[in-house]
């Protein structure tokens, strides 16, 4: 890739990672990008770094524009290794640079790298820096999504360099939202936003909401959002802001996702009449089989819909391991405003469904009880029970959704 103009003197100089499929456990089936940006001004400024495997690619992009030795300011908005990993290589090429980061960013960088001899200046919320023609406004965004995080607003370009916020894990030839929509579709763009938010940002909904409101109160005009992953929002930055506000408020479609796994197919057989029951209640349904689908897909679909039904066989008096992994992971994401129920089959001893409900209660989800457990395979009367279970659950989801 070549460097690409974002606006006037601001360039994308990042790298595309077509091949990454495991992003610290999150399945990135479409790869990702590591975006960093170069501002050409009296004091040339580089915003963010890239993954260490892509340092040469980004440096090559920079060299196509300037000699890296001329870079004066190096803004590190976020120190997670997908952004700071190449820092050491970069610093060798940027001998005259001052690094700007938050206090926590500085501490983190000192733990991760030998920063001896590097000029590091810490910045606080609301501080500004002039680069000549342009003014940078630093806004701390702690826990979005690490304690060190901040974003930088380039005032005269009305551009927010937003690090992880408003990002997507999607490697493509498209650097901008409008290009992505014409090459792929709006649906794929929205799906990628859900995927990223659900798997990375779900626990921080209230922080996201208050930070966006704080930025809006500052009265700063945002024409472009340039995140550190995925597309740059130039056509419709409000779209992603509004989607974030909706997701941060727990907004979801009225529907049910069934997330299940199966041992000898009895739990799987229960899914079919349950789905019919949900649909007959006029509620949409989606089905995700664990071990056939990435965990991150299950999390995304969970977050899109109001209700979740978890299907688990019992093994060794416990939930099936893949189902336990899903619920364990989900509880760390601190979901809210979702309705949950469980079903499954057992042989000589039940227990998996009961355990699933323990997880739901700990997460503070709205539960629909009792769950449904079937001994061994399904008989006709069991299919009827499954159907009614699906109908009852869908009715409760629908009521809960309407009353929000
Ligand atoms: Fe893209 Fe928090 O790293």
Tab-separated table of C-alpha atoms and ligand atoms in Angstrom:
chain	number	residue	atom	x	y	z
A	1	UNK	CA	0.000	0.000	0.000
A	2	UNK	CA	0.951	3.602	-0.520
A	3	UNK	CA	0.484	6.447	1.948
A	4	UNK	CA	-2.998	7.864	1.503
A	5	UNK	CA	-4.194	11.414	2.092
A	6	UNK	CA	-6.789	11.574	4.851
A	7	UNK	CA	-7.191	15.340	4.633
A	8	UNK	CA	-4.822	18.078	3.400
A	9	UNK	CA	-1.546	17.434	5.289
A	10	UNK	CA	-2.658	14.332	7.163
A	11	UNK	CA	-1.715	10.919	5.702
A	12	UNK	CA	-2.472	7.299	6.533
A	13	UNK	CA	0.889	5.493	6.709
A	14	UNK	CA	-0.234	2.215	8.287
A	15	UNK	CA	-0.207	-1.451	7.381
A	16	UNK	CA	-2.721	-4.119	6.398
A	17	UNK	CA	-2.602	-7.491	8.126
A	18	UNK	CA	-4.444	-9.812	5.726
A	19	UNK	CA	-3.509	-12.930	7.656
A	20	UNK	CA	-4.183	-12.428	11.364
A	21	UNK	CA	-6.918	-14.785	12.521
A	22	UNK	CA	-6.291	-14.855	16.262
A	23	UNK	CA	-6.191	-11.443	17.873
A	24	UNK	CA	-5.508	-12.264	21.515
A	25	UNK	CA	-8.170	-14.970	21.354
A	26	UNK	CA	-10.654	-12.951	19.303
A	27	UNK	CA	-11.088	-14.603	15.896
A	28	UNK	CA	-10.421	-11.956	13.247
A	29	UNK	CA	-11.669	-13.869	10.245
A	30	UNK	CA	-11.217	-10.809	8.016
A	31	UNK	CA	-7.784	-9.801	9.306
A	32	UNK	CA	-7.172	-6.237	10.440
A	33	UNK	CA	-5.269	-3.038	9.774
A	34	UNK	CA	-2.885	-1.098	11.990
A	35	UNK	CA	-3.475	2.540	11.148
A	36	UNK	CA	-1.071	5.303	11.958
A	37	UNK	CA	-1.029	8.801	10.629
A	38	UNK	CA	1.533	11.399	9.626
A	39	UNK	CA	0.859	15.133	9.806
A	40	UNK	CA	3.105	17.253	7.602
A	41	UNK	CA	3.586	20.635	9.237
A	42	UNK	CA	6.447	22.757	10.577
A	43	UNK	CA	6.785	20.160	13.334
A	44	UNK	CA	6.123	16.870	11.577
A	45	UNK	CA	4.012	14.621	13.793
A	46	UNK	CA	3.417	10.889	13.722
A	47	UNK	CA	0.342	9.498	15.444
A	48	UNK	CA	0.644	5.970	16.759
A	49	UNK	CA	2.721	3.018	15.791
A	50	UNK	CA	1.922	-0.429	14.371
A	51	UNK	CA	2.283	-4.106	15.256
A	52	UNK	CA	5.983	-5.073	15.377
A	53	UNK	CA	5.656	-7.375	12.347
A	54	UNK	CA	4.600	-4.394	10.240
A	55	UNK	CA	7.175	-1.802	11.280
A	56	UNK	CA	9.029	-1.867	7.955
A	57	UNK	CA	5.803	-1.515	5.962
A	58	UNK	CA	4.763	1.589	7.871
A	59	UNK	CA	8.271	3.079	7.826
A	60	UNK	CA	8.378	2.557	4.069
A	61	UNK	CA	5.112	4.475	3.731
A	62	UNK	CA	6.567	7.304	5.804
A	63	UNK	CA	9.743	7.356	3.688
A	64	UNK	CA	7.635	7.858	0.581
A	65	UNK	CA	6.614	11.196	2.093
A	66	UNK	CA	9.577	12.378	4.181
A	67	UNK	CA	12.813	11.307	5.809
A	68	UNK	CA	11.682	9.802	9.168
A	69	UNK	CA	14.548	11.666	10.875
A	70	UNK	CA	12.534	14.862	10.309
A	71	UNK	CA	9.687	13.690	12.540
A	72	UNK	CA	9.565	15.876	15.626
A	73	UNK	CA	6.524	14.674	17.578
A	74	UNK	CA	5.427	11.072	18.091
A	75	UNK	CA	1.973	10.846	19.671
A	76	UNK	CA	1.249	7.477	21.270
A	77	UNK	CA	-2.474	7.363	21.932
A	78	UNK	CA	-2.460	3.754	23.144
A	79	UNK	CA	0.288	1.348	24.175
A	80	UNK	CA	-1.250	-2.085	23.511
A	81	UNK	CA	1.275	-4.137	21.470
A	82	UNK	CA	-0.753	-4.040	18.236
A	83	UNK	CA	0.039	-0.299	18.236
A	84	UNK	CA	3.228	0.081	20.243
A	85	UNK	CA	4.899	-3.178	19.182
A	86	UNK	CA	7.009	-1.483	16.516
A	87	UNK	CA	8.004	1.401	18.781
A	88	UNK	CA	11.551	0.233	19.343
A	89	UNK	CA	12.215	-0.083	15.604
A	90	UNK	CA	10.604	3.289	14.979
A	91	UNK	CA	12.613	5.078	17.665
A	92	UNK	CA	15.861	3.973	16.021
A	93	UNK	CA	14.704	5.738	12.837
A	94	UNK	CA	13.397	8.837	14.620
A	95	UNK	CA	16.362	10.190	16.593
A	96	UNK	CA	14.972	13.688	17.104
A	97	UNK	CA	11.558	12.788	18.336
A	98	UNK	CA	9.593	13.686	21.467
A	99	UNK	CA	7.041	11.073	22.483
A	100	UNK	CA	3.692	12.437	23.736
A	101	UNK	CA	1.565	10.087	25.793
A	102	UNK	CA	-0.454	9.946	29.011
A	103	UNK	CA	1.137	9.376	32.412
A	104	UNK	CA	-0.048	5.764	32.369
A	105	UNK	CA	1.138	5.422	28.778
A	106	UNK	CA	4.631	6.513	29.839
A	107	UNK	CA	4.691	4.017	32.720
A	108	UNK	CA	3.540	1.239	30.410
A	109	UNK	CA	6.101	2.057	27.723
A	110	UNK	CA	8.855	2.035	30.349
A	111	UNK	CA	7.765	-1.484	31.347
A	112	UNK	CA	7.634	-2.684	27.762
A	113	UNK	CA	10.724	-1.028	26.259
A	114	UNK	CA	14.031	0.456	27.222
A	115	UNK	CA	13.046	4.119	27.088
A	116	UNK	CA	16.341	5.423	28.442
A	117	UNK	CA	17.420	8.475	26.492
A	118	UNK	CA	14.016	8.878	24.823
A	119	UNK	CA	12.410	12.262	25.360
A	120	UNK	CA	8.905	11.503	26.680
A	121	UNK	CA	6.425	14.225	27.558
A	122	UNK	CA	3.229	13.306	29.369
A	123	UNK	CA	0.010	15.077	28.461
A	124	UNK	CA	-3.204	15.600	30.362
A	125	UNK	CA	-6.829	15.838	29.317
A	126	UNK	CA	-7.448	19.065	27.399
A	127	UNK	CA	-3.777	19.928	26.786
A	128	UNK	CA	-2.879	21.263	23.373
A	129	UNK	CA	0.216	21.252	21.183
A	130	UNK	CA	0.869	23.451	18.172
A	131	UNK	CA	2.679	21.856	15.240
A	132	UNK	CA	2.735	25.096	13.220
A	133	UNK	CA	-0.453	25.424	11.184
A	134	UNK	CA	-2.242	22.806	13.244
A	135	UNK	CA	-3.315	22.433	16.864
A	136	UNK	CA	-3.519	19.061	18.569
A	137	UNK	CA	-5.953	18.628	21.447
A	138	UNK	CA	-5.313	15.599	23.660
A	139	UNK	CA	-8.302	13.974	25.350
A	140	UNK	CA	-7.683	11.201	27.833
A	141	UNK	CA	-9.999	8.205	27.456
A	142	UNK	CA	-8.930	5.923	30.335
A	143	UNK	CA	-10.243	2.353	30.041
A	144	UNK	CA	-11.218	2.906	26.415
A	145	UNK	CA	-9.901	0.556	26.257
A	146	UNK	CA	-6.808	0.480	28.438
A	147	UNK	CA	-5.970	2.841	31.317
A	148	UNK	CA	-3.348	4.628	29.191
A	149	UNK	CA	-5.676	5.461	26.292
A	150	UNK	CA	-6.242	8.882	24.808
A	151	UNK	CA	-7.440	10.354	21.523
A	152	UNK	CA	-6.075	13.344	19.615
A	153	UNK	CA	-8.163	15.944	17.839
A	154	UNK	CA	-6.515	17.919	15.026
A	155	UNK	CA	-8.488	21.097	15.385
A	156	UNK	CA	-7.998	22.784	11.999
A	157	UNK	CA	-8.683	19.507	10.148
A	158	UNK	CA	-11.718	18.678	12.334
A	159	UNK	CA	-10.258	15.198	12.555
A	160	UNK	CA	-10.321	12.893	15.570
A	161	UNK	CA	-7.535	10.318	15.724
A	162	UNK	CA	-9.374	7.891	17.930
A	163	UNK	CA	-7.013	4.903	18.503
A	164	UNK	CA	-9.102	1.753	19.133
A	165	UNK	CA	-12.428	3.604	19.425
A	166	UNK	CA	-14.614	3.408	16.305
A	167	UNK	CA	-12.300	0.769	14.815
A	168	UNK	CA	-12.962	-2.402	12.842
A	169	UNK	CA	-11.013	-5.589	12.433
A	170	UNK	CA	-11.291	-5.891	8.679
A	171	UNK	CA	-8.381	-6.013	6.241
A	172	UNK	CA	-9.444	-4.535	2.931
A	173	UNK	CA	-8.182	-2.324	0.140
A	174	UNK	CA	-10.589	0.358	1.381
A	175	UNK	CA	-9.224	3.046	3.642
A	176	UNK	CA	-12.505	4.971	3.940
A	177	UNK	CA	-16.080	4.130	4.960
A	178	UNK	CA	-17.577	5.136	1.587
A	179	UNK	CA	-15.072	2.967	-0.306
A	180	UNK	CA	-15.886	0.040	1.967
A	181	UNK	CA	-19.644	0.399	1.390
A	182	UNK	CA	-19.219	0.484	-2.385
A	183	UNK	CA	-16.812	-2.494	-2.373
A	184	UNK	CA	-18.645	-4.541	0.268
A	185	UNK	CA	-21.932	-3.249	1.736
A	186	UNK	CA	-23.428	-1.201	4.560
A	187	UNK	CA	-24.499	-4.445	6.195
A	188	UNK	CA	-20.911	-5.750	6.306
A	189	UNK	CA	-19.725	-2.448	7.690
A	190	UNK	CA	-22.324	-2.492	10.471
A	191	UNK	CA	-21.647	-6.159	11.174
A	192	UNK	CA	-17.943	-5.392	11.585
A	193	UNK	CA	-18.786	-2.546	13.996
A	194	UNK	CA	-20.928	-4.914	16.101
A	195	UNK	CA	-18.223	-7.567	16.023
A	196	UNK	CA	-15.543	-5.172	17.246
A	197	UNK	CA	-17.698	-3.447	19.851
A	198	UNK	CA	-19.150	-6.665	21.285
A	199	UNK	CA	-15.823	-8.432	21.594
A	200	UNK	CA	-13.675	-5.538	22.761
A	201	UNK	CA	-15.732	-2.670	24.086
A	202	UNK	CA	-18.876	-4.228	25.581
A	203	UNK	CA	-17.702	-3.871	29.203
A	204	UNK	CA	-17.116	-0.141	28.793
A	205	UNK	CA	-20.572	1.002	27.618
A	206	UNK	CA	-21.181	3.608	30.312
A	207	UNK	CA	-17.650	5.030	29.946
A	208	UNK	CA	-18.097	5.243	26.183
A	209	UNK	CA	-21.382	7.058	26.556
A	210	UNK	CA	-20.036	9.615	29.027
A	211	UNK	CA	-16.842	10.189	27.004
A	212	UNK	CA	-18.791	10.789	23.787
A	213	UNK	CA	-21.105	13.161	25.671
A	214	UNK	CA	-18.064	14.964	27.120
A	215	UNK	CA	-16.584	15.403	23.635
A	216	UNK	CA	-19.919	16.643	22.270
A	217	UNK	CA	-20.098	19.194	25.143
A	218	UNK	CA	-16.688	20.559	24.140
A	219	UNK	CA	-18.423	21.649	20.951
A	220	UNK	CA	-15.683	20.274	18.733
A	221	UNK	CA	-16.747	19.602	15.195
A	222	UNK	CA	-15.830	16.162	13.875
A	223	UNK	CA	-15.686	15.775	10.106
A	224	UNK	CA	-13.379	12.764	10.108
A	225	UNK	CA	-12.743	9.972	12.590
A	226	UNK	CA	-9.453	8.205	11.985
A	227	UNK	CA	-9.177	5.081	14.158
A	228	UNK	CA	-6.199	2.756	14.545
A	229	UNK	CA	-8.021	-0.204	12.952
A	230	UNK	CA	-10.234	-0.501	9.897
A	231	UNK	CA	-11.784	2.288	7.869
A	232	UNK	CA	-11.482	6.045	8.293
A	233	UNK	CA	-14.891	7.633	8.751
A	234	UNK	CA	-15.144	10.540	6.306
A	235	UNK	CA	-18.556	10.070	4.684
A	236	UNK	CA	-20.610	9.492	7.776
A	237	UNK	CA	-18.756	9.662	11.107
A	238	UNK	CA	-22.101	10.236	12.844
A	239	UNK	CA	-23.171	6.739	11.829
A	240	UNK	CA	-20.506	5.072	13.930
A	241	UNK	CA	-20.933	7.561	16.800
A	242	UNK	CA	-24.673	6.870	16.907
A	243	UNK	CA	-24.124	3.123	16.697
A	244	UNK	CA	-21.717	3.375	19.639
A	245	UNK	CA	-24.213	5.414	21.662
A	246	UNK	CA	-26.941	2.852	20.930
A	247	UNK	CA	-24.736	-0.103	21.832
A	248	UNK	CA	-23.469	1.658	24.955
A	249	UNK	CA	-27.114	2.012	26.038
A	250	UNK	CA	-27.627	-1.734	25.551
A	251	UNK	CA	-29.820	-1.341	22.459
A	252	UNK	CA	-30.626	-4.624	20.675
A	253	UNK	CA	-33.049	-6.098	18.182
A	254	UNK	CA	-35.976	-8.073	19.512
A	255	UNK	CA	-34.774	-11.579	18.730
A	256	UNK	CA	-33.238	-14.697	20.213
A	257	UNK	CA	-29.882	-16.252	19.523
A	258	UNK	CA	-29.450	-19.899	20.412
A	259	UNK	CA	-25.846	-20.662	21.310
A	260	UNK	CA	-25.337	-24.371	21.809
A	261	UNK	CA	-23.074	-27.350	21.606
A	262	UNK	CA	-23.894	-31.010	21.519
A	263	UNK	CA	-22.366	-34.325	22.525
A	264	UNK	CA	-24.518	-37.067	20.954
A	265	UNK	CA	-26.878	-34.659	19.087
A	266	UNK	CA	-29.703	-34.751	21.643
A	267	UNK	CA	-29.176	-31.086	22.624
A	268	UNK	CA	-28.927	-30.302	18.917
A	269	UNK	CA	-32.251	-32.037	18.250
A	270	UNK	CA	-33.847	-29.757	20.836
A	271	UNK	CA	-32.796	-26.669	18.831
A	272	UNK	CA	-35.203	-27.336	15.921
A	273	UNK	CA	-38.540	-27.316	17.802
A	274	UNK	CA	-37.289	-24.476	20.017
A	275	UNK	CA	-36.548	-22.355	16.923
A	276	UNK	CA	-40.037	-23.137	15.579
A	277	UNK	CA	-41.579	-22.023	18.867
A	278	UNK	CA	-39.630	-18.736	18.791
A	279	UNK	CA	-40.597	-18.020	15.169
A	280	UNK	CA	-44.261	-18.873	15.794
A	281	UNK	CA	-44.226	-16.193	18.476
A	282	UNK	CA	-43.214	-13.701	15.756
A	283	UNK	CA	-39.679	-13.248	17.086
A	284	UNK	CA	-36.580	-13.655	14.909
A	285	UNK	CA	-34.097	-16.391	15.747
A	286	UNK	CA	-30.462	-17.106	14.966
A	287	UNK	CA	-28.460	-20.216	15.807
A	288	UNK	CA	-24.765	-20.534	16.593
A	289	UNK	CA	-23.173	-23.915	17.168
A	290	UNK	CA	-20.056	-23.587	19.268
A	291	UNK	CA	-16.991	-25.502	18.005
A	292	UNK	CA	-18.344	-24.866	14.480
A	293	UNK	CA	-18.269	-21.092	14.886
A	294	UNK	CA	-15.761	-18.686	16.405
A	295	UNK	CA	-16.548	-17.643	19.965
A	296	UNK	CA	-16.386	-14.037	18.769
A	297	UNK	CA	-19.309	-14.695	16.374
A	298	UNK	CA	-21.365	-16.037	19.276
A	299	UNK	CA	-20.546	-12.912	21.299
A	300	UNK	CA	-21.458	-10.631	18.376
A	301	UNK	CA	-24.819	-12.306	17.758
A	302	UNK	CA	-25.523	-12.345	21.488
A	303	UNK	CA	-24.975	-8.585	21.572
A	304	UNK	CA	-27.165	-7.906	18.520
A	305	UNK	CA	-30.243	-9.612	19.949
A	306	UNK	CA	-32.246	-9.166	23.141
A	307	UNK	CA	-32.494	-12.816	24.152
A	308	UNK	CA	-30.060	-15.707	24.426
A	309	UNK	CA	-30.846	-19.387	24.867
A	310	UNK	CA	-27.874	-21.511	25.784
A	311	UNK	CA	-27.992	-25.202	24.922
A	312	UNK	CA	-25.667	-27.496	26.802
A	313	UNK	CA	-25.348	-31.217	27.348
A	314	UNK	CA	-24.296	-32.285	30.834
A	315	UNK	CA	-20.916	-33.943	31.116
A	316	UNK	CA	-19.377	-34.874	34.465
A	317	UNK	CA	-22.275	-33.066	36.209
A	318	UNK	CA	-21.257	-29.834	34.472
A	319	UNK	CA	-21.855	-27.764	31.355
A	320	UNK	CA	-20.217	-28.875	28.145
A	321	UNK	CA	-16.713	-27.270	28.050
A	322	UNK	CA	-17.310	-25.096	24.964
A	323	UNK	CA	-20.519	-23.725	26.508
A	324	UNK	CA	-18.725	-23.056	29.794
A	325	UNK	CA	-16.026	-21.205	27.860
A	326	UNK	CA	-18.660	-19.063	26.131
A	327	UNK	CA	-20.366	-18.120	29.394
A	328	UNK	CA	-17.084	-17.548	31.205
A	329	UNK	CA	-15.943	-15.230	28.420
A	330	UNK	CA	-19.314	-13.491	28.292
A	331	UNK	CA	-19.331	-12.783	32.024
A	332	UNK	CA	-16.036	-10.871	31.620
A	333	UNK	CA	-17.733	-8.686	28.988
A	334	UNK	CA	-20.336	-7.606	31.576
A	335	UNK	CA	-23.393	-7.685	29.316
A	336	UNK	CA	-26.574	-5.942	30.344
A	337	UNK	CA	-30.230	-5.710	29.380
A	338	UNK	CA	-30.359	-9.217	27.943
A	339	UNK	CA	-32.780	-12.081	28.667
A	340	UNK	CA	-31.317	-15.544	29.157
A	341	UNK	CA	-32.482	-19.135	29.445
A	342	UNK	CA	-30.943	-22.584	29.059
A	343	UNK	CA	-31.789	-26.054	27.830
A	344	UNK	CA	-29.983	-29.317	27.211
A	345	UNK	CA	-29.864	-33.053	27.479
A	346	UNK	CA	-28.291	-35.363	30.026
A	347	UNK	CA	-27.647	-39.080	30.420
A	348	UNK	CA	-27.169	-40.462	33.886
A	349	UNK	CA	-27.031	-37.138	35.725
A	350	UNK	CA	-28.261	-33.573	35.020
A	351	UNK	CA	-26.561	-30.322	36.073
A	352	UNK	CA	-25.386	-28.408	32.988
A	353	UNK	CA	-28.507	-26.271	32.669
A	354	UNK	CA	-28.499	-25.426	36.393
A	355	UNK	CA	-24.902	-24.288	36.079
A	356	UNK	CA	-25.743	-22.086	33.089
A	357	UNK	CA	-28.380	-20.300	35.194
A	358	UNK	CA	-25.780	-19.692	37.915
A	359	UNK	CA	-23.701	-17.850	35.308
A	360	UNK	CA	-26.712	-15.815	34.125
A	361	UNK	CA	-27.520	-14.719	37.675
A	362	UNK	CA	-23.935	-13.711	38.377
A	363	UNK	CA	-23.991	-11.618	35.204
A	364	UNK	CA	-27.212	-9.927	36.336
A	365	UNK	CA	-29.151	-10.958	33.230
A	366	UNK	CA	-32.920	-11.261	33.196
A	367	UNK	CA	-33.567	-15.004	33.463
A	368	UNK	CA	-36.482	-17.051	32.237
A	369	UNK	CA	-36.971	-20.132	34.381
A	370	UNK	CA	-37.312	-23.018	34.541
A	371	UNK	CA	-34.839	-24.223	31.933
A	372	UNK	CA	-35.527	-27.393	30.005
A	373	UNK	CA	-33.605	-30.638	30.406
A	374	UNK	CA	-34.292	-33.840	28.503
A	375	UNK	CA	-33.003	-37.255	29.456
A	376	UNK	CA	-31.148	-38.971	26.568
A	377	UNK	CA	-32.813	-38.550	23.131
A	378	UNK	CA	-36.034	-36.767	22.207
A	379	UNK	CA	-39.442	-38.436	22.087
A	380	UNK	CA	-42.488	-36.778	20.473
A	381	UNK	CA	-43.669	-35.343	23.794
A	382	UNK	CA	-40.203	-33.851	24.339
A	383	UNK	CA	-40.379	-32.084	20.982
A	384	UNK	CA	-43.655	-30.535	22.103
A	385	UNK	CA	-42.008	-29.415	25.368
A	386	UNK	CA	-39.156	-27.843	23.380
A	387	UNK	CA	-41.605	-26.028	21.118
A	388	UNK	CA	-43.514	-24.608	24.093
A	389	UNK	CA	-40.238	-23.698	25.788
A	390	UNK	CA	-39.240	-21.700	22.687
A	391	UNK	CA	-42.614	-19.950	22.562
A	392	UNK	CA	-42.582	-19.044	26.255
A	393	UNK	CA	-39.033	-17.746	26.067
A	394	UNK	CA	-39.729	-15.650	22.957
A	395	UNK	CA	-42.844	-14.176	24.612
A	396	UNK	CA	-40.805	-13.102	27.643
A	397	UNK	CA	-38.089	-11.595	25.453
A	398	UNK	CA	-40.699	-9.674	23.519
A	399	UNK	CA	-42.323	-8.319	26.694
A	400	UNK	CA	-38.979	-7.356	28.228
A	401	UNK	CA	-37.968	-5.600	24.996
A	402	UNK	CA	-41.221	-3.631	24.808
A	403	UNK	CA	-40.971	-2.495	28.426
A	404	UNK	CA	-37.470	-1.055	28.140
B	1	LIG	FE1	-5.879	-2.093	19.024
B	1	LIG	FE2	-6.248	-1.873	22.441
B	1	LIG	O1	-5.400	-2.275	20.808
